[in-house]
PDB file of C-alpha atoms and ligand atoms in Angstrom:
ATOM      1  CA  MET A   1      -5.894  29.781  -6.132  1.00 52.00           C
ATOM      2  CA  GLY A   2      -3.180  30.449  -3.343  1.00 61.00           C
ATOM      3  CA  THR A   3      -2.136  27.624  -0.960  1.00 67.00           C
ATOM      4  CA  TYR A   4      -2.659  28.018   2.600  1.00 65.00           C
ATOM      5  CA  PHE A   5      -2.393  26.057   5.635  1.00 64.00           C
ATOM      6  CA  CYS A   6      -5.527  24.287   6.766  1.00 58.00           C
ATOM      7  CA  PHE A   7      -4.586  23.310  10.295  1.00 54.00           C
ATOM      8  CA  MET A   8      -1.683  21.166  11.993  1.00 53.00           C
ATOM      9  CA  ALA A   9      -2.340  17.564  13.006  1.00 53.00           C
ATOM     10  CA  GLU A  10       0.353  16.772  15.727  1.00 57.00           C
ATOM     11  CA  ASP A  11       3.379  17.630  13.466  1.00 80.00           C
ATOM     12  CA  LEU A  12       1.671  17.214  10.129  1.00 91.00           C
ATOM     13  CA  ILE A  13       0.809  20.551   8.228  1.00 92.00           C
ATOM     14  CA  LEU A  14      -2.074  20.058   5.903  1.00 93.00           C
ATOM     15  CA  ILE A  15      -2.268  22.209   2.940  1.00 93.00           C
ATOM     16  CA  CYS A  16      -5.687  23.484   1.328  1.00 92.00           C
ATOM     17  CA  SER A  17      -5.081  22.963  -2.344  1.00 90.00           C
ATOM     18  CA  THR A  18      -6.551  21.633  -5.417  1.00 90.00           C
ATOM     19  CA  ASP A  19      -3.257  21.031  -6.909  1.00 95.00           C
ATOM     20  CA  LYS A  20      -1.861  17.486  -6.180  1.00 96.00           C
ATOM     21  CA  LYS A  21       1.580  18.516  -7.023  1.00 97.00           C
ATOM     22  CA  GLU A  22       1.564  21.129  -4.372  1.00 96.00           C
ATOM     23  CA  GLN A  23      -0.038  18.633  -1.908  1.00 97.00           C
ATOM     24  CA  TYR A  24       2.680  16.018  -2.533  1.00 98.00           C
ATOM     25  CA  GLU A  25       5.503  18.707  -2.446  1.00 97.00           C
ATOM     26  CA  SER A  26       4.049  19.988   0.879  1.00 96.00           C
ATOM     27  CA  LEU A  27       3.735  16.328   2.236  1.00 97.00           C
ATOM     28  CA  ILE A  28       6.926  14.585   0.948  1.00 97.00           C
ATOM     29  CA  PRO A  29       9.597  16.394   3.215  1.00 96.00           C
ATOM     30  CA  GLN A  30       7.177  16.075   6.316  1.00 95.00           C
ATOM     31  CA  ILE A  31       6.941  12.147   5.680  1.00 96.00           C
ATOM     32  CA  SER A  32      10.745  12.087   5.195  1.00 95.00           C
ATOM     33  CA  ALA A  33      11.011  13.769   8.556  1.00 93.00           C
ATOM     34  CA  LEU A  34       8.464  11.611  10.224  1.00 92.00           C
ATOM     35  CA  ILE A  35      10.252   8.357   9.246  1.00 93.00           C
ATOM     36  CA  THR A  36      13.778   9.553   9.700  1.00 91.00           C
ATOM     37  CA  GLY A  37      15.306   8.148  12.828  1.00 88.00           C
ATOM     38  CA  GLU A  38      12.560   5.228  13.080  1.00 93.00           C
ATOM     39  CA  ASP A  39      13.732   2.073  11.829  1.00 93.00           C
ATOM     40  CA  ASP A  40      10.547  -0.015  12.493  1.00 96.00           C
ATOM     41  CA  LEU A  41       9.066  -0.588   9.158  1.00 97.00           C
ATOM     42  CA  ILE A  42       5.387  -1.106  10.599  1.00 97.00           C
ATOM     43  CA  ALA A  43       5.470   2.175  12.313  1.00 96.00           C
ATOM     44  CA  ASN A  44       6.846   4.075   9.305  1.00 96.00           C
ATOM     45  CA  LEU A  45       4.171   2.529   6.928  1.00 98.00           C
ATOM     46  CA  ALA A  46       1.394   3.259   9.433  1.00 98.00           C
ATOM     47  CA  ASN A  47       2.596   6.958   9.530  1.00 96.00           C
ATOM     48  CA  ILE A  48       2.802   7.260   5.749  1.00 98.00           C
ATOM     49  CA  CYS A  49      -0.801   5.841   5.443  1.00 98.00           C
ATOM     50  CA  SER A  50      -1.919   8.369   8.076  1.00 97.00           C
ATOM     51  CA  ALA A  51      -0.265  11.155   6.216  1.00 97.00           C
ATOM     52  CA  LEU A  52      -1.612  10.428   2.928  1.00 98.00           C
ATOM     53  CA  LYS A  53      -5.107   9.892   4.120  1.00 97.00           C
ATOM     54  CA  GLU A  54      -4.988  13.153   6.263  1.00 95.00           C
ATOM     55  CA  GLN A  55      -3.749  15.188   3.104  1.00 96.00           C
ATOM     56  CA  PHE A  56      -5.775  13.660   0.403  1.00 97.00           C
ATOM     57  CA  GLY A  57      -8.755  12.133   1.982  1.00 96.00           C
ATOM     58  CA  TRP A  58      -8.689   9.060  -0.025  1.00 97.00           C
ATOM     59  CA  PHE A  59     -11.266   6.301   0.391  1.00 97.00           C
ATOM     60  CA  TRP A  60      -8.511   3.652   1.225  1.00 98.00           C
ATOM     61  CA  VAL A  61      -4.827   3.652   1.376  1.00 98.00           C
ATOM     62  CA  GLY A  62      -2.515   0.969   2.773  1.00 98.00           C
ATOM     63  CA  PHE A  63       0.341  -1.232   2.369  1.00 98.00           C
ATOM     64  CA  TYR A  64       0.386  -5.049   1.494  1.00 98.00           C
ATOM     65  CA  LEU A  65       3.851  -6.690   2.195  1.00 98.00           C
ATOM     66  CA  VAL A  66       5.292  -9.784   0.566  1.00 98.00           C
ATOM     67  CA  LYS A  67       5.300 -12.810   3.117  1.00 98.00           C
ATOM     68  CA  GLN A  68       5.834 -16.288   2.272  1.00 97.00           C
ATOM     69  CA  GLY A  69       5.027 -15.935  -1.324  1.00 97.00           C
ATOM     70  CA  GLU A  70       1.796 -13.843  -1.020  1.00 98.00           C
ATOM     71  CA  LEU A  71       0.898 -10.174  -0.216  1.00 98.00           C
ATOM     72  CA  VAL A  72      -0.415  -9.705   3.246  1.00 98.00           C
ATOM     73  CA  LEU A  73      -2.407  -6.795   4.524  1.00 98.00           C
ATOM     74  CA  GLY A  74      -0.168  -4.300   6.541  1.00 98.00           C
ATOM     75  CA  PRO A  75      -0.828  -0.827   7.942  1.00 98.00           C
ATOM     76  CA  PHE A  76      -3.737   0.807   6.250  1.00 98.00           C
ATOM     77  CA  GLN A  77      -6.459   3.732   6.728  1.00 98.00           C
ATOM     78  CA  GLY A  78      -9.913   3.118   5.648  1.00 97.00           C
ATOM     79  CA  PRO A  79     -12.432   0.323   5.702  1.00 96.00           C
ATOM     80  CA  VAL A  80     -11.452  -3.189   6.329  1.00 97.00           C
ATOM     81  CA  ALA A  81      -9.952  -5.017   3.396  1.00 97.00           C
ATOM     82  CA  CYS A  82      -8.945  -8.481   2.094  1.00 95.00           C
ATOM     83  CA  THR A  83      -5.849  -9.641   3.956  1.00 97.00           C
ATOM     84  CA  ARG A  84      -4.174 -12.061   1.460  1.00 98.00           C
ATOM     85  CA  ILE A  85      -3.428 -11.473  -2.397  1.00 98.00           C
ATOM     86  CA  ALA A  86      -1.857 -14.133  -4.495  1.00 98.00           C
ATOM     87  CA  LYS A  87       0.984 -12.978  -7.123  1.00 98.00           C
ATOM     88  CA  GLY A  88      -0.688 -11.713 -10.301  1.00 98.00           C
ATOM     89  CA  LYS A  89      -4.184 -11.376  -8.935  1.00 98.00           C
ATOM     90  CA  GLY A  90      -5.887  -8.325  -8.577  1.00 98.00           C
ATOM     91  CA  VAL A  91      -4.272  -4.907  -9.071  1.00 98.00           C
ATOM     92  CA  CYS A  92      -1.994  -5.480  -6.260  1.00 98.00           C
ATOM     93  CA  GLY A  93      -0.995  -8.908  -7.494  1.00 98.00           C
ATOM     94  CA  ALA A  94      -0.500  -7.529 -10.908  1.00 98.00           C
ATOM     95  CA  ALA A  95       1.859  -4.693  -9.946  1.00 98.00           C
ATOM     96  CA  TRP A  96       3.842  -7.259  -7.826  1.00 98.00           C
ATOM     97  CA  GLU A  97       4.199  -9.549 -10.872  1.00 98.00           C
ATOM     98  CA  GLN A  98       4.971  -6.800 -13.259  1.00 98.00           C
ATOM     99  CA  ALA A  99       7.060  -5.022 -10.783  1.00 98.00           C
ATOM    100  CA  GLN A 100       5.461  -1.658 -12.042  1.00 98.00           C
ATOM    101  CA  THR A 101       3.216   1.043 -10.868  1.00 98.00           C
ATOM    102  CA  LEU A 102      -0.369   0.345 -12.061  1.00 98.00           C
ATOM    103  CA  VAL A 103      -2.700   3.187 -12.461  1.00 98.00           C
ATOM    104  CA  VAL A 104      -6.528   1.796 -13.049  1.00 98.00           C
ATOM    105  CA  PRO A 105      -8.920   4.428 -13.978  1.00 98.00           C
ATOM    106  CA  ASP A 106     -11.912   2.128 -13.668  1.00 98.00           C
ATOM    107  CA  VAL A 107     -11.642  -0.925 -11.555  1.00 97.00           C
ATOM    108  CA  ASP A 108     -14.704  -2.506 -13.462  1.00 96.00           C
ATOM    109  CA  ALA A 109     -12.424  -2.467 -16.494  1.00 97.00           C
ATOM    110  CA  PHE A 110      -9.566  -4.153 -15.085  1.00 96.00           C
ATOM    111  CA  PRO A 111      -9.720  -8.157 -15.438  1.00 94.00           C
ATOM    112  CA  GLY A 112      -9.511  -9.919 -11.989  1.00 94.00           C
ATOM    113  CA  HIS A 113      -9.746  -6.633  -9.943  1.00 94.00           C
ATOM    114  CA  ILE A 114     -10.547  -7.653  -6.305  1.00 95.00           C
ATOM    115  CA  ALA A 115     -13.190  -5.517  -4.968  1.00 94.00           C
ATOM    116  CA  CYS A 116     -12.594  -5.395  -1.086  1.00 89.00           C
ATOM    117  CA  SER A 117     -15.181  -2.607  -1.217  1.00 90.00           C
ATOM    118  CA  SER A 118     -17.740  -2.003  -3.916  1.00 91.00           C
ATOM    119  CA  LEU A 119     -17.260   1.719  -3.267  1.00 94.00           C
ATOM    120  CA  SER A 120     -13.740   1.706  -4.936  1.00 95.00           C
ATOM    121  CA  ARG A 121     -13.968   3.031  -8.633  1.00 96.00           C
ATOM    122  CA  SER A 122     -10.174   3.682  -9.350  1.00 98.00           C
ATOM    123  CA  GLU A 123      -6.938   2.679  -7.980  1.00 98.00           C
ATOM    124  CA  ILE A 124      -3.070   3.005  -8.004  1.00 98.00           C
ATOM    125  CA  VAL A 125      -0.615   0.476  -6.814  1.00 98.00           C
ATOM    126  CA  VAL A 126       2.969   1.318  -6.419  1.00 98.00           C
ATOM    127  CA  PRO A 127       5.512  -1.494  -5.789  1.00 98.00           C
ATOM    128  CA  LEU A 128       7.909  -1.042  -2.948  1.00 98.00           C
ATOM    129  CA  PHE A 129      11.473  -2.610  -3.890  1.00 97.00           C
ATOM    130  CA  ASN A 130      14.141  -4.108  -1.720  1.00 96.00           C
ATOM    131  CA  HIS A 131      17.127  -3.959  -4.052  1.00 92.00           C
ATOM    132  CA  ASP A 132      15.270  -5.475  -7.169  1.00 92.00           C
ATOM    133  CA  GLU A 133      12.722  -7.579  -5.355  1.00 96.00           C
ATOM    134  CA  VAL A 134       9.102  -6.351  -4.841  1.00 98.00           C
ATOM    135  CA  ALA A 135       8.783  -6.544  -1.135  1.00 98.00           C
ATOM    136  CA  GLY A 136       5.241  -4.984  -0.906  1.00 98.00           C
ATOM    137  CA  VAL A 137       2.948  -2.541  -2.609  1.00 98.00           C
ATOM    138  CA  LEU A 138       1.431   0.584  -1.641  1.00 98.00           C
ATOM    139  CA  ASP A 139      -2.309   0.502  -2.593  1.00 98.00           C
ATOM    140  CA  VAL A 140      -4.738   3.557  -2.992  1.00 98.00           C
ATOM    141  CA  ASP A 141      -8.406   3.307  -3.813  1.00 98.00           C
ATOM    142  CA  SER A 142     -10.773   6.293  -4.700  1.00 98.00           C
ATOM    143  CA  GLU A 143     -14.573   6.242  -4.890  1.00 97.00           C
ATOM    144  CA  LEU A 144     -14.202   8.522  -7.903  1.00 97.00           C
ATOM    145  CA  LEU A 145     -13.439   7.226 -11.525  1.00 98.00           C
ATOM    146  CA  ASP A 146     -10.342   8.195 -12.920  1.00 98.00           C
ATOM    147  CA  HIS A 147      -8.767   9.795  -9.748  1.00 98.00           C
ATOM    148  CA  PHE A 148      -5.044   8.836 -10.218  1.00 98.00           C
ATOM    149  CA  ASP A 149      -2.645   9.674 -13.054  1.00 98.00           C
ATOM    150  CA  ALA A 150       1.047  10.097 -13.872  1.00 98.00           C
ATOM    151  CA  THR A 151       1.356  12.818 -11.054  1.00 98.00           C
ATOM    152  CA  ASP A 152       0.133  10.237  -8.383  1.00 98.00           C
ATOM    153  CA  ALA A 153       2.607   7.730  -9.873  1.00 98.00           C
ATOM    154  CA  TYR A 154       5.420  10.016  -9.816  1.00 98.00           C
ATOM    155  CA  TYR A 155       5.183  11.280  -6.239  1.00 98.00           C
ATOM    156  CA  LEU A 156       4.008   8.065  -4.558  1.00 98.00           C
ATOM    157  CA  GLU A 157       7.043   6.391  -6.018  1.00 98.00           C
ATOM    158  CA  GLN A 158       9.118   8.895  -4.403  1.00 98.00           C
ATOM    159  CA  ILE A 159       7.360   8.379  -1.270  1.00 98.00           C
ATOM    160  CA  VAL A 160       7.924   4.591  -1.139  1.00 98.00           C
ATOM    161  CA  LYS A 161      11.576   5.149  -1.966  1.00 97.00           C
ATOM    162  CA  LEU A 162      11.768   6.853   1.346  1.00 96.00           C
ATOM    163  CA  VAL A 163      10.909   3.429   3.185  1.00 94.00           C
ATOM    164  CA  ALA A 164      13.949   1.434   4.155  1.00 82.00           C
ATOM    165  CA  LEU A 165      13.164  -2.189   3.659  1.00 84.00           C
TER     166      LEU A 165
HETATM  167  N1  SME B   1      -8.433  -3.901  -5.121  1.00 92.59           N
HETATM  168  C1  SME B   1      -7.213  -4.395  -4.829  1.00 92.59           C
HETATM  169  C2  SME B   1      -7.447  -5.431  -3.563  1.00 92.59           C
HETATM  170  C3  SME B   1      -6.947  -4.444  -2.187  1.00 92.59           C
HETATM  171  S1  SME B   1      -8.012  -3.521  -1.788  1.00 92.59           S
HETATM  172  O1  SME B   1      -8.533  -2.581  -2.952  1.00 92.59           O
HETATM  173  C4  SME B   1      -7.851  -2.581  -0.464  1.00 92.59           C
HETATM  174  C5  SME B   1      -6.634  -5.390  -6.072  1.00 92.59           C
HETATM  175  O2  SME B   1      -7.482  -5.583  -7.097  1.00 92.59           O
HETATM  176  O3  SME B   1      -5.764  -5.997  -5.765  1.00 92.59           O
END
């Protein structure tokens, strides 16, 4: 199946493809261009959420930032969400504590999963590092079971590395 351009939203070109690798590879240079020259963290995180939501249509995509020892909700796209998450709690707190990406194919099978929405069935959480310290996480939720895999982990890790913390 060939890739073709769906439409252009402002400066974002969205592609119609069922191949997530193609989708990420189209999106990443555009995200890089979007945030280059802008040093405001919140503005950049907000545009990253928007770009990801526009291309992939995920149920929820957003950031939590470490503030005074807990994760606090940052820019996101999707339904309202819980605002604070303690270290080690839920998938986000576990990814923070373990300082690694967590792919959760079935949130009901993850002990301590925090259900901001009962519609969320699978999730991926990718830490943002400031040197060796976790400074926040990117959290993506899907209404579909087993929606995320190593390809998402690989590319989302590339995307969060674009962010200067
Ligand atoms: N499910 C997450 C909480 C954040 S929401 O999904 C937006 C967790 O278990 O940490």
